[in-house]
Amino acid sequence: MTTPAVSEAQASRPRSDAPGALRSQATMEIQTRQAQRLVFGRMAAEGQHEIVGLLRFAAMLRPIWGGSIADDPYADWWLVKIERELMRARNQLKEMENTVEQLLAGAPAVNVVVAQSLAPARLDLNFSNPYAFHGAYLLADFDKLVRAVLTARHVGLMDLQTSERLLAQGGKQLRSAYEAAKGYRYMGATREDLMQGTAKAVKAREVMGDLPQPVLAGELRAAYAPKVRGPQDADTHTDGADTDDETGAPVEGTA
């Protein structure tokens, strides 16, 4: 059987049976109230500073991701800093968790199983870039640490003061990583603008400071940085940066 020839005109027409866009689905379970509070964070108010939660972190990432697509070296620098902070925080939480697990394993003649929620909260993750997901992984690490600490306290292997100190330190690590996304502003300055010293470049430098040369030269980018496409492709990734509609709220069930 011979395959019918396809004309150039036919080849240029969109096929009705072509596959649609890919869409994945990710769901996260949260087992402690301490971790659940850091999904939403806290708005700044009189006498209270802002606490950046997962939703706010994901929202702040949107213009940064779009800027990186548009060849904004400042966006690339922010992604590098965010990546470093996420890795640092995850390593710190892992060290703390290992310490608590060793304590639990040392219980004399008792096999202690880390507590789990009977009704964990479920969170749908519909993020548009990898670093928002890494923020969720960090929150999961903190959730796991909280469970281990509260278990150790419950079975008498850790006193109240020590457990509260560990929980505070763990939360601080997570919040510090999320706050690394602060300070970026998409101003439409590309690497070419920075090289030529255009008005956009001058304004960006006034607002966000100088850049390391490897970043400016494009030699240093984050591991999961997007492919550069140009300023015309940045708009859909930079608008709505202050919204939290990328992540569904926990439904039915409390941690």
Tab-separated table of C-alpha atoms in Angstrom:
chain	number	residue	atom	x	y	z
A	1	MET	CA	0.000	0.000	0.000
A	2	THR	CA	1.345	3.411	-0.912
A	3	THR	CA	1.009	6.463	1.310
A	4	PRO	CA	-0.905	9.305	-0.380
A	5	ALA	CA	1.199	12.338	-1.114
A	6	VAL	CA	0.591	15.406	1.049
A	7	SER	CA	0.663	18.753	-0.687
A	8	GLU	CA	2.423	21.776	0.803
A	9	ALA	CA	-0.952	23.465	1.379
A	10	GLN	CA	-2.279	20.435	3.215
A	11	ALA	CA	0.864	20.200	5.336
A	12	SER	CA	0.525	23.827	6.420
A	13	ARG	CA	-3.067	23.414	7.649
A	14	PRO	CA	-3.568	22.477	11.316
A	15	ARG	CA	-4.746	18.907	11.757
A	16	SER	CA	-7.991	18.372	13.606
A	17	ASP	CA	-6.624	15.203	15.150
A	18	ALA	CA	-3.406	16.818	16.462
A	19	PRO	CA	-2.725	16.243	20.173
A	20	GLY	CA	-3.661	19.037	22.536
A	21	ALA	CA	-1.473	20.773	25.076
A	22	LEU	CA	0.028	18.661	27.831
A	23	ARG	CA	-1.208	19.236	31.361
A	24	SER	CA	0.019	17.462	34.469
A	25	GLN	CA	-1.603	17.135	37.870
A	26	ALA	CA	0.137	17.239	41.228
A	27	THR	CA	-1.375	16.974	44.690
A	28	MET	CA	0.345	17.528	48.008
A	29	GLU	CA	-0.722	16.243	51.429
A	30	ILE	CA	-0.086	18.428	54.468
A	31	GLN	CA	-0.208	16.736	57.846
A	32	THR	CA	0.550	19.464	60.388
A	33	ARG	CA	-1.029	22.804	61.217
A	34	GLN	CA	2.426	24.395	61.365
A	35	ALA	CA	3.038	23.531	57.708
A	36	GLN	CA	-0.502	24.420	56.647
A	37	ARG	CA	-0.083	27.947	58.031
A	38	LEU	CA	2.927	28.377	55.747
A	39	VAL	CA	0.847	27.634	52.664
A	40	PHE	CA	-0.902	30.974	53.061
A	41	GLY	CA	1.591	32.929	55.160
A	42	ARG	CA	0.476	36.226	56.652
A	43	MET	CA	-0.076	39.709	55.265
A	44	ALA	CA	1.797	42.557	56.908
A	45	ALA	CA	-0.316	44.450	59.438
A	46	GLU	CA	0.195	46.911	62.255
A	47	GLY	CA	2.581	45.291	64.683
A	48	GLN	CA	3.036	42.230	62.450
A	49	HIS	CA	5.523	41.664	59.655
A	50	GLU	CA	4.673	39.757	56.510
A	51	ILE	CA	5.224	36.005	56.444
A	52	VAL	CA	5.750	34.757	52.895
A	53	GLY	CA	3.910	31.489	52.381
A	54	LEU	CA	3.954	29.053	49.488
A	55	LEU	CA	1.206	30.862	47.592
A	56	ARG	CA	2.950	34.220	47.789
A	57	PHE	CA	6.267	32.629	46.847
A	58	ALA	CA	4.689	31.079	43.737
A	59	ALA	CA	3.099	34.405	42.801
A	60	MET	CA	6.394	36.290	43.130
A	61	LEU	CA	8.070	33.708	40.902
A	62	ARG	CA	5.787	34.411	37.935
A	63	PRO	CA	7.374	37.711	36.798
A	64	ILE	CA	10.837	36.315	37.529
A	65	TRP	CA	10.170	33.300	35.322
A	66	GLY	CA	8.751	35.516	32.584
A	67	GLY	CA	11.730	37.849	32.825
A	68	SER	CA	14.109	34.930	32.393
A	69	ILE	CA	12.212	33.881	29.262
A	70	ALA	CA	12.610	37.466	28.016
A	71	ASP	CA	16.425	37.393	28.530
A	72	ASP	CA	16.363	39.674	31.571
A	73	PRO	CA	19.641	38.941	33.394
A	74	TYR	CA	18.155	40.235	36.647
A	75	ALA	CA	15.509	37.518	36.462
A	76	ASP	CA	18.260	34.945	35.894
A	77	TRP	CA	20.158	36.282	38.917
A	78	TRP	CA	17.042	36.033	41.084
A	79	LEU	CA	16.474	32.437	39.968
A	80	VAL	CA	20.066	31.590	40.878
A	81	LYS	CA	19.607	33.116	44.343
A	82	ILE	CA	16.255	31.393	44.850
A	83	GLU	CA	17.701	28.043	43.793
A	84	ARG	CA	20.593	28.430	46.224
A	85	GLU	CA	18.283	29.386	49.091
A	86	LEU	CA	15.935	26.476	48.421
A	87	MET	CA	18.850	24.027	48.375
A	88	ARG	CA	20.353	25.523	51.529
A	89	ALA	CA	17.037	25.373	53.380
A	90	ARG	CA	16.334	21.784	52.313
A	91	ASN	CA	19.793	20.706	53.482
A	92	GLN	CA	19.278	22.425	56.838
A	93	LEU	CA	15.865	20.837	57.350
A	94	LYS	CA	17.262	17.427	56.419
A	95	GLU	CA	20.041	17.758	58.999
A	96	MET	CA	17.499	18.713	61.664
A	97	GLU	CA	15.251	15.812	60.697
A	98	ASN	CA	18.170	13.356	60.862
A	99	THR	CA	18.971	14.552	64.376
A	100	VAL	CA	15.395	13.944	65.534
A	101	GLU	CA	15.214	10.556	63.796
A	102	GLN	CA	18.373	9.438	65.599
A	103	LEU	CA	16.757	10.465	68.849
A	104	LEU	CA	13.641	8.442	68.044
A	105	ALA	CA	15.725	5.415	67.026
A	106	GLY	CA	17.507	5.542	70.360
A	107	ALA	CA	14.376	4.918	72.440
A	108	PRO	CA	15.227	1.939	74.708
A	109	ALA	CA	13.316	-1.205	73.684
A	110	VAL	CA	10.588	0.883	72.030
A	111	ASN	CA	9.906	1.154	68.301
A	112	VAL	CA	8.612	4.693	67.768
A	113	VAL	CA	6.724	5.409	64.545
A	114	VAL	CA	6.483	9.056	63.489
A	115	ALA	CA	2.928	10.329	63.879
A	116	GLN	CA	0.698	10.865	60.845
A	117	SER	CA	-2.456	12.927	60.456
A	118	LEU	CA	-5.721	10.988	60.396
A	119	ALA	CA	-7.132	13.547	57.953
A	120	PRO	CA	-4.351	15.373	56.060
A	121	ALA	CA	-5.162	18.492	54.102
A	122	ARG	CA	-4.824	18.115	50.337
A	123	LEU	CA	-3.434	20.823	48.134
A	124	ASP	CA	-3.675	20.871	44.326
A	125	LEU	CA	-0.497	22.271	42.793
A	126	ASN	CA	-0.976	23.972	39.437
A	127	PHE	CA	2.299	25.833	39.234
A	128	SER	CA	3.744	27.228	36.024
A	129	ASN	CA	7.450	26.754	36.801
A	130	PRO	CA	9.746	24.245	38.552
A	131	TYR	CA	10.820	26.521	41.396
A	132	ALA	CA	7.289	26.861	42.716
A	133	PHE	CA	7.230	23.070	42.938
A	134	HIS	CA	10.575	23.153	44.735
A	135	GLY	CA	8.962	25.542	47.192
A	136	ALA	CA	6.292	22.890	47.768
A	137	TYR	CA	8.986	20.221	48.272
A	138	LEU	CA	10.557	22.445	50.908
A	139	LEU	CA	7.209	22.793	52.663
A	140	ALA	CA	6.846	18.996	52.612
A	141	ASP	CA	10.283	18.713	54.249
A	142	PHE	CA	9.176	21.097	56.984
A	143	ASP	CA	5.936	19.167	57.458
A	144	LYS	CA	7.952	15.983	57.940
A	145	LEU	CA	10.249	17.672	60.454
A	146	VAL	CA	7.278	18.937	62.470
A	147	ARG	CA	5.825	15.429	62.637
A	148	ALA	CA	9.125	14.015	63.882
A	149	VAL	CA	9.605	16.733	66.500
A	150	LEU	CA	6.063	16.459	67.853
A	151	THR	CA	6.422	12.676	68.010
A	152	ALA	CA	9.676	12.923	69.961
A	153	ARG	CA	8.048	15.331	72.380
A	154	HIS	CA	4.980	13.121	72.777
A	155	VAL	CA	6.993	10.018	73.716
A	156	GLY	CA	9.213	11.914	76.141
A	157	LEU	CA	12.402	11.999	74.103
A	158	MET	CA	12.435	15.782	73.682
A	159	ASP	CA	11.436	18.515	76.100
A	160	LEU	CA	9.089	21.366	75.250
A	161	GLN	CA	11.781	24.030	75.031
A	162	THR	CA	13.934	22.009	72.643
A	163	SER	CA	10.987	21.098	70.431
A	164	GLU	CA	9.799	24.697	70.188
A	165	ARG	CA	13.309	25.821	69.308
A	166	LEU	CA	13.603	23.246	66.516
A	167	LEU	CA	10.201	24.140	65.083
A	168	ALA	CA	11.088	27.840	65.116
A	169	GLN	CA	14.423	27.166	63.401
A	170	GLY	CA	12.782	24.987	60.758
A	171	GLY	CA	10.120	27.580	60.009
A	172	LYS	CA	12.776	30.268	59.757
A	173	GLN	CA	14.700	28.258	57.170
A	174	LEU	CA	11.593	27.885	55.020
A	175	ARG	CA	10.535	31.536	55.297
A	176	SER	CA	14.056	32.713	54.465
A	177	ALA	CA	14.051	30.660	51.272
A	178	TYR	CA	10.649	31.995	50.207
A	179	GLU	CA	11.735	35.566	50.855
A	180	ALA	CA	14.561	35.166	48.334
A	181	ALA	CA	11.971	35.908	45.643
A	182	LYS	CA	11.434	39.435	46.989
A	183	GLY	CA	12.912	42.507	45.377
A	184	TYR	CA	12.664	41.628	41.685
A	185	ARG	CA	10.841	43.932	39.266
A	186	TYR	CA	10.296	43.142	35.618
A	187	MET	CA	11.399	46.301	33.785
A	188	GLY	CA	11.871	44.969	30.264
A	189	ALA	CA	15.658	45.225	30.312
A	190	THR	CA	17.447	42.512	28.336
A	191	ARG	CA	21.104	41.522	28.303
A	192	GLU	CA	21.555	43.641	25.202
A	193	ASP	CA	20.129	46.639	27.086
A	194	LEU	CA	22.602	46.071	29.896
A	195	MET	CA	25.495	45.775	27.470
A	196	GLN	CA	24.486	48.981	25.656
A	197	GLY	CA	23.577	50.919	28.778
A	198	THR	CA	20.090	51.878	27.597
A	199	ALA	CA	17.600	53.828	29.694
A	200	LYS	CA	15.907	50.567	30.693
A	201	ALA	CA	19.234	49.201	31.859
A	202	VAL	CA	20.017	52.317	33.885
A	203	LYS	CA	16.626	52.157	35.603
A	204	ALA	CA	16.956	48.435	36.321
A	205	ARG	CA	20.399	48.957	37.830
A	206	GLU	CA	19.085	51.778	40.035
A	207	VAL	CA	16.296	49.553	41.342
A	208	MET	CA	18.053	46.183	41.624
A	209	GLY	CA	21.769	46.947	41.738
A	210	ASP	CA	24.710	45.530	39.812
A	211	LEU	CA	24.924	42.015	38.435
A	212	PRO	CA	27.720	39.440	38.667
A	213	GLN	CA	29.544	39.300	35.347
A	214	PRO	CA	28.869	35.561	34.767
A	215	VAL	CA	25.131	36.256	35.027
A	216	LEU	CA	25.317	39.237	32.705
A	217	ALA	CA	27.276	37.171	30.170
A	218	GLY	CA	24.726	34.344	30.348
A	219	GLU	CA	27.333	31.947	31.723
A	220	LEU	CA	25.567	31.481	35.067
A	221	ARG	CA	21.900	30.467	35.041
A	222	ALA	CA	19.824	28.389	37.421
A	223	ALA	CA	19.622	24.668	36.726
A	224	TYR	CA	15.924	24.797	35.800
A	225	ALA	CA	15.945	28.216	34.127
A	226	PRO	CA	13.653	28.424	31.073
A	227	LYS	CA	14.752	28.646	27.475
A	228	VAL	CA	15.205	32.255	26.411
A	229	ARG	CA	12.647	33.227	23.793
A	230	GLY	CA	12.497	37.021	23.935
A	231	PRO	CA	10.509	39.928	25.417
A	232	GLN	CA	7.456	39.190	23.258
A	233	ASP	CA	6.941	35.919	25.170
A	234	ALA	CA	7.252	37.356	28.670
A	235	ASP	CA	3.831	38.974	29.038
A	236	THR	CA	1.817	35.864	29.817
A	237	HIS	CA	4.301	34.944	32.543
A	238	THR	CA	4.528	38.335	34.240
A	239	ASP	CA	0.943	39.542	34.546
A	240	GLY	CA	-1.095	38.676	37.601
A	241	ALA	CA	2.027	38.332	39.728
A	242	ASP	CA	0.200	39.321	42.905
A	243	THR	CA	-2.489	36.669	42.622
A	244	ASP	CA	-2.473	33.248	44.227
A	245	ASP	CA	-4.622	31.458	41.678
A	246	GLU	CA	-1.872	29.035	40.732
A	247	THR	CA	-2.507	26.820	43.736
A	248	GLY	CA	-5.715	25.357	45.012
A	249	ALA	CA	-6.544	25.743	48.694
A	250	PRO	CA	-6.658	22.703	50.947
A	251	VAL	CA	-10.018	21.006	50.860
A	252	GLU	CA	-11.940	18.980	53.426
A	253	GLY	CA	-9.714	17.849	56.206
A	254	THR	CA	-7.448	19.524	58.682
A	255	ALA	CA	-3.834	18.844	59.392
